[in-house]
Amino acid sequence: MEVEGSSKKMIATQAEMVENKVPIPYRDQCAHLLIPLNKCRQAEFYLPWKCEIERHSYEKCEYELVMERMLQMQKIREEEAKLKQAGKQGASVPLIPKTANA
C-alpha cells in the first residue's frame, strides 16, 4: 500500500496490525517494525536492556519519517514565501494616494 506524500511504503497490512493490537496512532509506515518489537517486549517482560536491536530499528524508522515530513513542510513554507513575495512586488500600495492634492 502506498502512502501519499511519503517515500516509504506500508509493509504491514491493516489485518496484521489489528491482529497484533497495534494502537491506531502507531499504524504508520513503521508498524511492521513495531509488531516484532512489541512481541519481544512481552516475551522479555519489558526489560529495558532487551530488544535493543528491534527498538533501534523502529526508532530509526520513526526518525526518518519525521525528518521527511519536516523537509516537506520546509518546501511548502518556501513556496508560500515565494508566492507571498511575488504578490507583494506586483501589488504594492502607494503610501500617498494619487488622488490627493498635496
Coordinates of C-alpha atoms in Angstrom, one line a residue:
M1 CA 0.0 0.0 0.0
E2 CA 1.4 3.4 -1.0
V3 CA 1.1 6.4 1.4
E4 CA 0.6 9.8 -0.3
G5 CA 3.5 12.2 0.3
S6 CA 5.9 9.6 1.7
S7 CA 8.8 7.7 0.2
K8 CA 8.2 4.7 2.5
K9 CA 5.6 2.0 1.7
M10 CA 3.3 0.4 4.2
I11 CA 4.5 -3.1 4.7
A12 CA 2.2 -4.3 7.5
T13 CA -1.4 -4.7 6.4
Q14 CA -4.4 -3.5 8.3
A15 CA -5.3 -7.1 9.2
E16 CA -1.8 -7.7 10.7
M17 CA -2.0 -4.5 12.7
V18 CA -5.4 -5.4 14.1
E19 CA -4.3 -9.0 14.8
N20 CA -1.3 -7.7 16.7
K21 CA -3.3 -5.0 18.5
V22 CA -1.2 -2.1 17.3
P23 CA -2.7 1.1 18.6
I24 CA -4.2 3.3 15.9
P25 CA -1.8 6.2 16.4
Y26 CA 1.1 3.9 15.7
R27 CA -0.2 2.4 12.5
D28 CA 2.2 4.2 10.1
Q29 CA 4.9 3.1 7.7
C30 CA 7.0 1.7 10.7
A31 CA 4.3 -0.5 12.1
H32 CA 6.0 -3.6 10.5
L33 CA 8.9 -2.9 12.9
L34 CA 6.7 -2.2 15.9
I35 CA 5.0 -5.6 15.8
P36 CA 8.1 -7.7 16.4
L37 CA 9.3 -5.1 19.0
N38 CA 6.1 -5.5 21.0
K39 CA 6.3 -9.3 20.8
C40 CA 9.9 -9.1 22.0
R41 CA 9.0 -6.7 24.8
Q42 CA 6.2 -9.0 26.0
A43 CA 8.5 -12.1 25.9
E44 CA 11.3 -10.3 27.8
F45 CA 8.9 -8.7 30.4
Y46 CA 9.7 -5.2 29.1
L47 CA 13.3 -5.2 30.4
P48 CA 14.9 -2.1 29.0
W49 CA 18.2 -3.7 28.0
K50 CA 16.4 -6.4 26.0
C51 CA 15.1 -5.9 22.4
E52 CA 17.6 -3.2 21.7
I53 CA 18.0 -4.1 18.0
E54 CA 14.3 -4.1 17.4
R55 CA 13.8 -0.8 19.3
H56 CA 16.7 0.9 17.4
S57 CA 15.3 -0.1 14.0
Y58 CA 11.8 1.1 14.9
E59 CA 13.0 4.4 16.3
K60 CA 15.3 5.0 13.3
C61 CA 12.3 4.4 11.0
E62 CA 10.2 6.9 13.0
Y63 CA 13.0 9.4 12.9
E64 CA 13.3 9.1 9.2
L65 CA 9.5 9.7 8.8
V66 CA 9.7 12.8 11.0
M67 CA 12.7 14.2 9.0
E68 CA 10.9 13.5 5.8
R69 CA 7.8 15.4 7.0
M70 CA 10.0 18.3 8.2
L71 CA 11.6 18.6 4.8
Q72 CA 8.2 18.6 3.0
M73 CA 6.9 21.3 5.4
Q74 CA 10.0 23.4 4.8
K75 CA 9.5 23.1 1.0
I76 CA 5.8 24.2 1.4
R77 CA 6.9 27.2 3.5
E78 CA 9.5 28.2 1.0
E79 CA 6.9 28.0 -1.8
E80 CA 4.4 30.1 0.2
A81 CA 7.1 32.7 0.9
K82 CA 7.9 33.0 -2.8
L83 CA 4.3 33.4 -3.6
K84 CA 3.8 36.0 -0.9
Q85 CA 6.9 37.9 -2.0
A86 CA 5.7 37.8 -5.7
G87 CA 2.3 39.1 -4.5
K88 CA 3.9 42.0 -2.6
Q89 CA 6.0 43.1 -5.5
G90 CA 3.2 43.1 -8.0
A91 CA 0.5 44.8 -6.0
S92 CA 2.3 47.4 -3.9
V93 CA 0.1 50.0 -2.4
P94 CA 1.4 53.6 -2.5
L95 CA 1.6 55.4 0.8
I96 CA 0.1 58.6 -0.7
P97 CA -2.9 58.1 -3.0
K98 CA -2.6 59.7 -6.4
T99 CA -5.9 61.5 -6.0
A100 CA -4.7 63.5 -3.1
N101 CA -3.8 67.1 -3.8
A102 CA -0.7 67.8 -1.7

